[in-house]
mmCIF file with all atom_site columns, C-alpha atoms in Angstrom:
data_model
loop_
_atom_site.group_PDB
_atom_site.id
_atom_site.type_symbol
_atom_site.label_atom_id
_atom_site.label_alt_id
_atom_site.label_comp_id
_atom_site.label_asym_id
_atom_site.label_entity_id
_atom_site.label_seq_id
_atom_site.pdbx_PDB_ins_code
_atom_site.Cartn_x
_atom_site.Cartn_y
_atom_site.Cartn_z
_atom_site.occupancy
_atom_site.B_iso_or_equiv
_atom_site.pdbx_formal_charge
_atom_site.auth_seq_id
_atom_site.auth_comp_id
_atom_site.auth_asym_id
_atom_site.auth_atom_id
_atom_site.pdbx_PDB_model_num
ATOM 1   C CA . ARG C 1 1   ? 80.774  12.319  15.518  1.00 49.00 ? 1   ARG C CA 1
ATOM 2   C CA . ARG C 1 2   ? 80.544  10.043  12.611  1.00 53.00 ? 2   ARG C CA 1
ATOM 3   C CA . VAL C 1 3   ? 79.456  12.915  10.273  1.00 48.00 ? 3   VAL C CA 1
ATOM 4   C CA . SER C 1 4   ? 81.383  15.620  11.746  1.00 47.00 ? 4   SER C CA 1
ATOM 5   C CA . GLY C 1 5   ? 84.446  13.842  13.107  1.00 50.00 ? 5   GLY C CA 1
ATOM 6   C CA . ALA C 1 6   ? 86.319  14.493  16.349  1.00 48.00 ? 6   ALA C CA 1
ATOM 7   C CA . SER C 1 7   ? 87.418  17.840  15.501  1.00 63.00 ? 7   SER C CA 1
ATOM 8   C CA . PHE C 1 8   ? 83.943  19.254  15.453  1.00 66.00 ? 8   PHE C CA 1
ATOM 9   C CA . VAL C 1 9   ? 83.260  18.304  18.784  1.00 66.00 ? 9   VAL C CA 1
ATOM 10  C CA . ASP C 1 10  ? 86.524  20.174  19.920  1.00 73.00 ? 10  ASP C CA 1
ATOM 11  C CA . ASP C 1 11  ? 85.446  23.089  17.968  1.00 74.00 ? 11  ASP C CA 1
ATOM 12  C CA . ILE C 1 12  ? 81.887  23.177  19.474  1.00 73.00 ? 12  ILE C CA 1
ATOM 13  C CA . ILE C 1 13  ? 83.452  23.078  22.820  1.00 75.00 ? 13  ILE C CA 1
ATOM 14  C CA . LYS C 1 14  ? 85.861  26.026  22.075  1.00 79.00 ? 14  LYS C CA 1
ATOM 15  C CA . VAL C 1 15  ? 82.951  27.907  20.727  1.00 75.00 ? 15  VAL C CA 1
ATOM 16  C CA . PHE C 1 16  ? 80.737  27.136  23.689  1.00 76.00 ? 16  PHE C CA 1
ATOM 17  C CA . ILE C 1 17  ? 83.628  27.846  26.178  1.00 79.00 ? 17  ILE C CA 1
ATOM 18  C CA . LYS C 1 18  ? 84.355  30.966  23.932  1.00 78.00 ? 18  LYS C CA 1
ATOM 19  C CA . ASN C 1 19  ? 80.565  31.974  24.206  1.00 76.00 ? 19  ASN C CA 1
ATOM 20  C CA . GLU C 1 20  ? 80.630  31.334  27.882  1.00 78.00 ? 20  GLU C CA 1
ATOM 21  C CA . GLU C 1 21  ? 83.460  33.572  28.458  1.00 76.00 ? 21  GLU C CA 1
ATOM 22  C CA . GLU C 1 22  ? 81.989  36.261  26.526  1.00 76.00 ? 22  GLU C CA 1
ATOM 23  C CA . GLN C 1 23  ? 78.663  36.082  28.361  1.00 76.00 ? 23  GLN C CA 1
ATOM 24  C CA . PHE C 1 24  ? 80.494  35.784  31.766  1.00 75.00 ? 24  PHE C CA 1
ATOM 25  C CA . SER C 1 25  ? 82.876  38.844  31.034  1.00 76.00 ? 25  SER C CA 1
ATOM 26  C CA . PRO C 1 26  ? 80.029  41.236  31.365  1.00 77.00 ? 26  PRO C CA 1
ATOM 27  C CA . PHE C 1 27  ? 78.809  39.549  34.324  1.00 79.00 ? 27  PHE C CA 1
ATOM 28  C CA . GLN C 1 28  ? 82.260  39.743  35.862  1.00 80.00 ? 28  GLN C CA 1
ATOM 29  C CA . HIS C 1 29  ? 82.581  43.379  34.765  1.00 83.00 ? 29  HIS C CA 1
ATOM 30  C CA . VAL C 1 30  ? 79.361  44.185  36.511  1.00 85.00 ? 30  VAL C CA 1
ATOM 31  C CA . GLN C 1 31  ? 80.516  42.290  39.562  1.00 87.00 ? 31  GLN C CA 1
ATOM 32  C CA . ASP C 1 32  ? 83.719  44.326  39.437  1.00 89.00 ? 32  ASP C CA 1
ATOM 33  C CA . ILE C 1 33  ? 81.834  47.522  39.209  1.00 91.00 ? 33  ILE C CA 1
ATOM 34  C CA . ILE C 1 34  ? 79.586  46.658  42.124  1.00 93.00 ? 34  ILE C CA 1
ATOM 35  C CA . GLU C 1 35  ? 82.482  45.936  44.271  1.00 93.00 ? 35  GLU C CA 1
ATOM 36  C CA . GLU C 1 36  ? 84.102  49.275  43.266  1.00 93.00 ? 36  GLU C CA 1
ATOM 37  C CA . LEU C 1 37  ? 80.866  50.896  44.041  1.00 94.00 ? 37  LEU C CA 1
ATOM 38  C CA . GLU C 1 38  ? 80.618  49.322  47.580  1.00 94.00 ? 38  GLU C CA 1
ATOM 39  C CA . LYS C 1 39  ? 84.295  50.374  48.322  1.00 95.00 ? 39  LYS C CA 1
ATOM 40  C CA . THR C 1 40  ? 83.389  54.033  46.993  1.00 95.00 ? 40  THR C CA 1
ATOM 41  C CA . ASN C 1 41  ? 80.461  54.071  49.393  1.00 95.00 ? 41  ASN C CA 1
ATOM 42  C CA . GLU C 1 42  ? 82.378  52.907  52.283  1.00 94.00 ? 42  GLU C CA 1
ATOM 43  C CA . GLN C 1 43  ? 84.984  55.651  51.571  1.00 94.00 ? 43  GLN C CA 1
ATOM 44  C CA . HIS C 1 44  ? 82.288  58.102  51.265  1.00 95.00 ? 44  HIS C CA 1
ATOM 45  C CA . SER C 1 45  ? 80.603  56.903  54.656  1.00 94.00 ? 45  SER C CA 1
ATOM 46  C CA . ALA C 1 46  ? 84.060  57.065  56.378  1.00 94.00 ? 46  ALA C CA 1
ATOM 47  C CA . LEU C 1 47  ? 84.552  60.656  54.952  1.00 95.00 ? 47  LEU C CA 1
ATOM 48  C CA . ARG C 1 48  ? 81.159  61.730  56.022  1.00 95.00 ? 48  ARG C CA 1
ATOM 49  C CA . ARG C 1 49  ? 81.627  60.470  59.511  1.00 95.00 ? 49  ARG C CA 1
ATOM 50  C CA . GLU C 1 50  ? 85.140  62.373  59.739  1.00 95.00 ? 50  GLU C CA 1
ATOM 51  C CA . ILE C 1 51  ? 83.362  65.677  58.561  1.00 95.00 ? 51  ILE C CA 1
ATOM 52  C CA . ASP C 1 52  ? 80.575  65.228  61.222  1.00 95.00 ? 52  ASP C CA 1
ATOM 53  C CA . GLU C 1 53  ? 83.330  64.562  63.852  1.00 94.00 ? 53  GLU C CA 1
ATOM 54  C CA . TYR C 1 54  ? 85.153  67.725  62.574  1.00 95.00 ? 54  TYR C CA 1
ATOM 55  C CA . LYS C 1 55  ? 81.951  69.768  62.531  1.00 94.00 ? 55  LYS C CA 1
ATOM 56  C CA . GLN C 1 56  ? 81.283  68.524  66.155  1.00 94.00 ? 56  GLN C CA 1
ATOM 57  C CA . GLU C 1 57  ? 84.702  69.492  67.178  1.00 94.00 ? 57  GLU C CA 1
ATOM 58  C CA . GLN C 1 58  ? 84.705  73.004  65.617  1.00 94.00 ? 58  GLN C CA 1
ATOM 59  C CA . THR C 1 59  ? 80.974  73.490  67.194  1.00 93.00 ? 59  THR C CA 1
ATOM 60  C CA . SER C 1 60  ? 82.470  72.494  70.712  1.00 94.00 ? 60  SER C CA 1
ATOM 61  C CA . ALA C 1 61  ? 85.383  74.822  70.177  1.00 94.00 ? 61  ALA C CA 1
ATOM 62  C CA . GLU C 1 62  ? 83.113  77.814  69.102  1.00 94.00 ? 62  GLU C CA 1
ATOM 63  C CA . GLU C 1 63  ? 80.983  77.153  72.107  1.00 94.00 ? 63  GLU C CA 1
ATOM 64  C CA . ALA C 1 64  ? 84.058  77.218  74.386  1.00 94.00 ? 64  ALA C CA 1
ATOM 65  C CA . LYS C 1 65  ? 85.169  80.271  72.822  1.00 94.00 ? 65  LYS C CA 1
ATOM 66  C CA . ASP C 1 66  ? 81.700  82.053  73.165  1.00 94.00 ? 66  ASP C CA 1
ATOM 67  C CA . VAL C 1 67  ? 81.663  81.065  76.748  1.00 94.00 ? 67  VAL C CA 1
ATOM 68  C CA . LYS C 1 68  ? 85.304  82.455  77.375  1.00 95.00 ? 68  LYS C CA 1
ATOM 69  C CA . LEU C 1 69  ? 84.394  85.513  75.438  1.00 95.00 ? 69  LEU C CA 1
ATOM 70  C CA . ASN C 1 70  ? 81.231  86.207  77.468  1.00 95.00 ? 70  ASN C CA 1
ATOM 71  C CA . LYS C 1 71  ? 83.103  85.711  80.675  1.00 95.00 ? 71  LYS C CA 1
ATOM 72  C CA . LEU C 1 72  ? 85.788  88.179  79.620  1.00 95.00 ? 72  LEU C CA 1
ATOM 73  C CA . GLU C 1 73  ? 83.054  90.721  78.512  1.00 95.00 ? 73  GLU C CA 1
ATOM 74  C CA . ASN C 1 74  ? 81.298  90.175  81.900  1.00 95.00 ? 74  ASN C CA 1
ATOM 75  C CA . SER C 1 75  ? 84.774  90.796  83.656  1.00 95.00 ? 75  SER C CA 1
ATOM 76  C CA . LEU C 1 76  ? 85.383  94.103  81.441  1.00 95.00 ? 76  LEU C CA 1
ATOM 77  C CA . GLU C 1 77  ? 81.835  95.350  82.399  1.00 95.00 ? 77  GLU C CA 1
ATOM 78  C CA . ASN C 1 78  ? 82.443  94.543  85.962  1.00 96.00 ? 78  ASN C CA 1
ATOM 79  C CA . ALA C 1 79  ? 85.612  96.350  85.975  1.00 95.00 ? 79  ALA C CA 1
ATOM 80  C CA . LYS C 1 80  ? 84.182  99.446  84.302  1.00 96.00 ? 80  LYS C CA 1
ATOM 81  C CA . GLN C 1 81  ? 81.382  99.525  86.973  1.00 95.00 ? 81  GLN C CA 1
ATOM 82  C CA . ASP C 1 82  ? 84.077  98.957  89.585  1.00 96.00 ? 82  ASP C CA 1
ATOM 83  C CA . ARG C 1 83  ? 86.079  101.962 88.193  1.00 95.00 ? 83  ARG C CA 1
ATOM 84  C CA . LYS C 1 84  ? 83.013  104.136 87.960  1.00 95.00 ? 84  LYS C CA 1
ATOM 85  C CA . LYS C 1 85  ? 82.300  103.521 91.565  1.00 95.00 ? 85  LYS C CA 1
ATOM 86  C CA . LEU C 1 86  ? 85.715  104.335 92.540  1.00 95.00 ? 86  LEU C CA 1
ATOM 87  C CA . TYR C 1 87  ? 85.516  107.589 90.321  1.00 95.00 ? 87  TYR C CA 1
ATOM 88  C CA . GLU C 1 88  ? 82.492  108.730 92.169  1.00 94.00 ? 88  GLU C CA 1
ATOM 89  C CA . ALA C 1 89  ? 84.008  107.651 95.480  1.00 93.00 ? 89  ALA C CA 1
ATOM 90  C CA . GLY C 1 90  ? 86.960  109.860 94.722  1.00 90.00 ? 90  GLY C CA 1
ATOM 91  C CA . VAL C 1 91  ? 84.942  112.662 93.674  1.00 90.00 ? 91  VAL C CA 1
ATOM 92  C CA . ASN C 1 92  ? 82.786  112.339 96.785  1.00 90.00 ? 92  ASN C CA 1
ATOM 93  C CA . GLY C 1 93  ? 85.999  112.066 98.916  1.00 85.00 ? 93  GLY C CA 1
ATOM 94  C CA . LYS C 1 94  ? 87.262  115.173 97.354  1.00 84.00 ? 94  LYS C CA 1
ATOM 95  C CA . LYS C 1 95  ? 84.114  117.068 97.873  1.00 86.00 ? 95  LYS C CA 1
ATOM 96  C CA . ALA C 1 96  ? 84.089  115.870 101.529 1.00 85.00 ? 96  ALA C CA 1
ATOM 97  C CA . ILE C 1 97  ? 87.678  116.965 101.930 1.00 82.00 ? 97  ILE C CA 1
ATOM 98  C CA . GLU C 1 98  ? 87.224  120.376 100.416 1.00 82.00 ? 98  GLU C CA 1
ATOM 99  C CA . THR C 1 99  ? 84.022  120.970 102.588 1.00 84.00 ? 99  THR C CA 1
ATOM 100 C CA . LEU C 1 100 ? 86.116  119.765 105.599 1.00 83.00 ? 100 LEU C CA 1
ATOM 101 C CA . SER C 1 101 ? 89.169  121.905 104.771 1.00 81.00 ? 101 SER C CA 1
ATOM 102 C CA . THR C 1 102 ? 86.851  125.050 104.318 1.00 83.00 ? 102 THR C CA 1
ATOM 103 C CA . ARG C 1 103 ? 85.067  124.401 107.707 1.00 85.00 ? 103 ARG C CA 1
ATOM 104 C CA . VAL C 1 104 ? 88.380  123.767 109.435 1.00 84.00 ? 104 VAL C CA 1
ATOM 105 C CA . MET C 1 105 ? 89.859  126.961 107.907 1.00 82.00 ? 105 MET C CA 1
ATOM 106 C CA . ALA C 1 106 ? 86.584  128.968 109.132 1.00 84.00 ? 106 ALA C CA 1
ATOM 107 C CA . LEU C 1 107 ? 86.752  127.480 112.426 1.00 84.00 ? 107 LEU C CA 1
ATOM 108 C CA . TYR C 1 108 ? 90.615  128.408 112.578 1.00 83.00 ? 108 TYR C CA 1
ATOM 109 C CA . PHE C 1 109 ? 89.857  131.978 111.763 1.00 83.00 ? 109 PHE C CA 1
ATOM 110 C CA . ARG C 1 110 ? 86.638  132.217 113.895 1.00 84.00 ? 110 ARG C CA 1
ATOM 111 C CA . LEU C 1 111 ? 88.641  130.936 117.005 1.00 82.00 ? 111 LEU C CA 1
ATOM 112 C CA . LYS C 1 112 ? 91.458  133.388 116.103 1.00 80.00 ? 112 LYS C CA 1
ATOM 113 C CA . CYS C 1 113 ? 93.791  130.700 116.052 1.00 80.00 ? 113 CYS C CA 1
ATOM 114 C CA . ASN C 1 114 ? 95.982  132.827 113.730 1.00 75.00 ? 114 ASN C CA 1
ATOM 115 C CA . GLU C 1 115 ? 96.729  135.034 116.702 1.00 74.00 ? 115 GLU C CA 1
ATOM 116 C CA . LEU C 1 116 ? 98.627  132.143 118.564 1.00 68.00 ? 116 LEU C CA 1
ATOM 117 C CA . GLY C 1 117 ? 102.056 133.506 117.263 1.00 61.00 ? 117 GLY C CA 1
ATOM 118 C CA . ASP C 1 118 ? 103.586 130.555 115.342 1.00 55.00 ? 118 ASP C CA 1
ATOM 119 C CA . ASP C 1 119 ? 101.044 130.500 112.767 1.00 44.00 ? 119 ASP C CA 1
ATOM 120 C CA . ILE C 1 120 ? 101.287 128.288 109.838 1.00 46.00 ? 120 ILE C CA 1
ATOM 121 C CA . LEU C 1 121 ? 99.231  130.438 107.869 1.00 43.00 ? 121 LEU C CA 1
ATOM 122 C CA . ALA C 1 122 ? 101.514 133.594 108.341 1.00 40.00 ? 122 ALA C CA 1
ATOM 123 C CA . PRO C 1 123 ? 100.931 136.343 105.738 1.00 42.00 ? 123 PRO C CA 1
ATOM 124 C CA . GLY C 1 124 ? 103.254 136.134 102.787 1.00 41.00 ? 124 GLY C CA 1
ATOM 125 C CA . SER C 1 125 ? 104.357 132.740 103.492 1.00 38.00 ? 125 SER C CA 1
ATOM 126 C CA . GLN C 1 126 ? 103.741 129.673 101.549 1.00 41.00 ? 126 GLN C CA 1
ATOM 127 C CA . LEU C 1 127 ? 100.835 127.390 103.092 1.00 41.00 ? 127 LEU C CA 1
ATOM 128 C CA . THR C 1 128 ? 103.389 124.702 103.939 1.00 38.00 ? 128 THR C CA 1
ATOM 129 C CA . LEU C 1 129 ? 106.977 125.462 103.347 1.00 37.00 ? 129 LEU C CA 1
ATOM 130 C CA . ASN C 1 130 ? 108.235 122.218 105.342 1.00 38.00 ? 130 ASN C CA 1
ATOM 131 C CA . LEU C 1 131 ? 105.653 119.830 103.746 1.00 35.00 ? 131 LEU C CA 1
ATOM 132 C CA . GLN C 1 132 ? 106.763 119.808 100.118 1.00 35.00 ? 132 GLN C CA 1
ATOM 133 C CA . SER C 1 133 ? 106.441 116.034 99.885  1.00 35.00 ? 133 SER C CA 1
ATOM 134 C CA . ASP C 1 134 ? 103.053 115.933 101.604 1.00 39.00 ? 134 ASP C CA 1
ATOM 135 C CA . ARG C 1 135 ? 100.074 114.700 99.429  1.00 40.00 ? 135 ARG C CA 1
ATOM 136 C CA . LYS C 1 136 ? 97.870  117.612 98.387  1.00 45.00 ? 136 LYS C CA 1
ATOM 137 C CA . MET C 1 137 ? 94.078  117.326 98.992  1.00 44.00 ? 137 MET C CA 1
ATOM 138 C CA . THR C 1 138 ? 92.207  120.497 97.952  1.00 42.00 ? 138 THR C CA 1
ATOM 139 C CA . MET C 1 139 ? 92.513  124.180 97.009  1.00 45.00 ? 139 MET C CA 1
ATOM 140 C CA . PHE C 1 140 ? 91.875  126.737 99.523  1.00 44.00 ? 140 PHE C CA 1
ATOM 141 C CA . SER C 1 141 ? 92.396  130.536 98.694  1.00 49.00 ? 141 SER C CA 1
ATOM 142 C CA . GLY C 1 142 ? 94.317  129.569 95.529  1.00 49.00 ? 142 GLY C CA 1
ATOM 143 C CA . GLN C 1 143 ? 96.637  127.435 97.600  1.00 57.00 ? 143 GLN C CA 1
ATOM 144 C CA . GLN C 1 144 ? 96.745  123.688 97.970  1.00 63.00 ? 144 GLN C CA 1
ATOM 145 C CA . VAL C 1 145 ? 95.929  122.357 101.534 1.00 67.00 ? 145 VAL C CA 1
ATOM 146 C CA . SER C 1 146 ? 97.479  118.907 102.460 1.00 73.00 ? 146 SER C CA 1
ATOM 147 C CA . GLU C 1 147 ? 96.493  116.366 104.920 1.00 76.00 ? 147 GLU C CA 1
ATOM 148 C CA . ARG C 1 148 ? 99.288  117.743 107.417 1.00 81.00 ? 148 ARG C CA 1
ATOM 149 C CA . ASP C 1 149 ? 97.915  121.242 107.065 1.00 80.00 ? 149 ASP C CA 1
ATOM 150 C CA . ILE C 1 150 ? 94.497  120.195 108.085 1.00 82.00 ? 150 ILE C CA 1
ATOM 151 C CA . LEU C 1 151 ? 96.132  118.293 110.902 1.00 84.00 ? 151 LEU C CA 1
ATOM 152 C CA . ASN C 1 152 ? 98.086  121.301 112.039 1.00 84.00 ? 152 ASN C CA 1
ATOM 153 C CA . LEU C 1 153 ? 95.057  123.402 111.591 1.00 84.00 ? 153 LEU C CA 1
ATOM 154 C CA . MET C 1 154 ? 93.272  121.167 113.910 1.00 87.00 ? 154 MET C CA 1
ATOM 155 C CA . GLU C 1 155 ? 95.799  121.066 116.358 1.00 87.00 ? 155 GLU C CA 1
ATOM 156 C CA . LYS C 1 156 ? 96.050  124.873 116.514 1.00 86.00 ? 156 LYS C CA 1
ATOM 157 C CA . ILE C 1 157 ? 91.926  124.836 116.893 1.00 86.00 ? 157 ILE C CA 1
ATOM 158 C CA . ASP C 1 158 ? 92.517  122.284 119.845 1.00 88.00 ? 158 ASP C CA 1
ATOM 159 C CA . THR C 1 159 ? 95.003  124.417 121.501 1.00 86.00 ? 159 THR C CA 1
ATOM 160 C CA . ARG C 1 160 ? 92.802  127.511 120.870 1.00 84.00 ? 160 ARG C CA 1
ATOM 161 C CA . SER C 1 161 ? 89.803  125.789 122.227 1.00 86.00 ? 161 SER C CA 1
ATOM 162 C CA . LYS C 1 162 ? 91.517  124.678 125.297 1.00 87.00 ? 162 LYS C CA 1
ATOM 163 C CA . GLN C 1 163 ? 92.637  128.193 126.047 1.00 84.00 ? 163 GLN C CA 1
ATOM 164 C CA . ILE C 1 164 ? 89.112  129.693 125.539 1.00 84.00 ? 164 ILE C CA 1
ATOM 165 C CA . ILE C 1 165 ? 87.823  126.902 127.966 1.00 87.00 ? 165 ILE C CA 1
ATOM 166 C CA . GLN C 1 166 ? 90.459  127.819 130.482 1.00 86.00 ? 166 GLN C CA 1
ATOM 167 C CA . ALA C 1 167 ? 89.867  131.555 130.169 1.00 84.00 ? 167 ALA C CA 1
ATOM 168 C CA . TYR C 1 168 ? 86.197  130.877 130.525 1.00 85.00 ? 168 TYR C CA 1
ATOM 169 C CA . HIS C 1 169 ? 86.626  128.632 133.557 1.00 84.00 ? 169 HIS C CA 1
ATOM 170 C CA . ARG C 1 170 ? 88.953  131.249 135.186 1.00 84.00 ? 170 ARG C CA 1
ATOM 171 C CA . LYS C 1 171 ? 86.585  133.924 134.583 1.00 83.00 ? 171 LYS C CA 1
ATOM 172 C CA . SER C 1 172 ? 83.807  131.978 135.663 1.00 81.00 ? 172 SER C CA 1
ATOM 173 C CA . THR C 1 173 ? 85.472  130.980 139.052 1.00 81.00 ? 173 THR C CA 1
ATOM 174 C CA . THR C 1 174 ? 86.444  134.574 139.718 1.00 78.00 ? 174 THR C CA 1
ATOM 175 C CA . ASN C 1 175 ? 82.780  135.741 139.035 1.00 69.00 ? 175 ASN C CA 1
ATOM 176 C CA . LYS C 1 176 ? 81.036  132.906 141.275 1.00 63.00 ? 176 LYS C CA 1
ATOM 177 C CA . ASN C 1 177 ? 78.280  135.250 141.926 1.00 54.00 ? 177 ASN C CA 1
ATOM 178 C CA . SER C 1 178 ? 77.710  136.304 138.409 1.00 55.00 ? 178 SER C CA 1
ATOM 179 C CA . ARG C 1 179 ? 75.452  134.555 136.193 1.00 56.00 ? 179 ARG C CA 1
ATOM 180 C CA . ARG C 1 180 ? 77.280  132.234 133.741 1.00 53.00 ? 180 ARG C CA 1
ATOM 181 C CA . PRO C 1 181 ? 76.741  133.202 130.236 1.00 55.00 ? 181 PRO C CA 1
ATOM 182 C CA . THR C 1 182 ? 75.246  130.556 127.770 1.00 56.00 ? 182 THR C CA 1
ATOM 183 C CA . VAL C 1 183 ? 77.431  129.382 124.894 1.00 55.00 ? 183 VAL C CA 1
ATOM 184 C CA . PHE C 1 184 ? 75.199  129.084 121.948 1.00 53.00 ? 184 PHE C CA 1
ATOM 185 C CA . MET C 1 185 ? 76.813  128.031 118.660 1.00 52.00 ? 185 MET C CA 1
ATOM 186 C CA . SER C 1 186 ? 74.841  127.376 115.531 1.00 49.00 ? 186 SER C CA 1
ATOM 187 C CA . PRO C 1 187 ? 76.219  125.343 112.585 1.00 48.00 ? 187 PRO C CA 1
ATOM 188 C CA . LYS C 1 188 ? 76.293  128.611 110.754 1.00 50.00 ? 188 LYS C CA 1
ATOM 189 C CA . THR C 1 189 ? 79.095  129.901 113.165 1.00 47.00 ? 189 THR C CA 1
ATOM 190 C CA . PHE C 1 190 ? 81.455  127.582 111.476 1.00 46.00 ? 190 PHE C CA 1
ATOM 191 C CA . GLU C 1 191 ? 80.487  128.354 107.949 1.00 46.00 ? 191 GLU C CA 1
#
């Protein structure tokens, strides 16, 4: 102090403080950068978690959509199979009705039911004049045959069959001594 005086110590202190601040300033700057880096890493981690959660939600939504789509595709396939079965059943039913109609008509004419008088199949008349609203089922001789027509034919066949049986019974009772003829009808009889 004697040599330099009081002011020199103050200058040394100032220089020391200045040097200390200059050296501490980069250290403080590095500390600030480290803190900022840690905040950025935390933000990055939070964003990564949000992205992973969003991916998980999207994956779950896609899986649910796939499950629903598979159910709908299975339902569609089942509906197509049911439709095909119903179509085949309809075709088979139509064939059966056509066969039934043909055989009923053959039996009708074989038993000569058209000779009963009030014939629904009179020549020149429509097959069903009074049954316009009846549901048509099949074609016979170019005309449509309905359910009611078949039932009417079956009723005529029933009436005619009863007449034949009664006539046979009368004939067989009048000819008790005569031998009864054997009635043999093959399936070809009705074709």
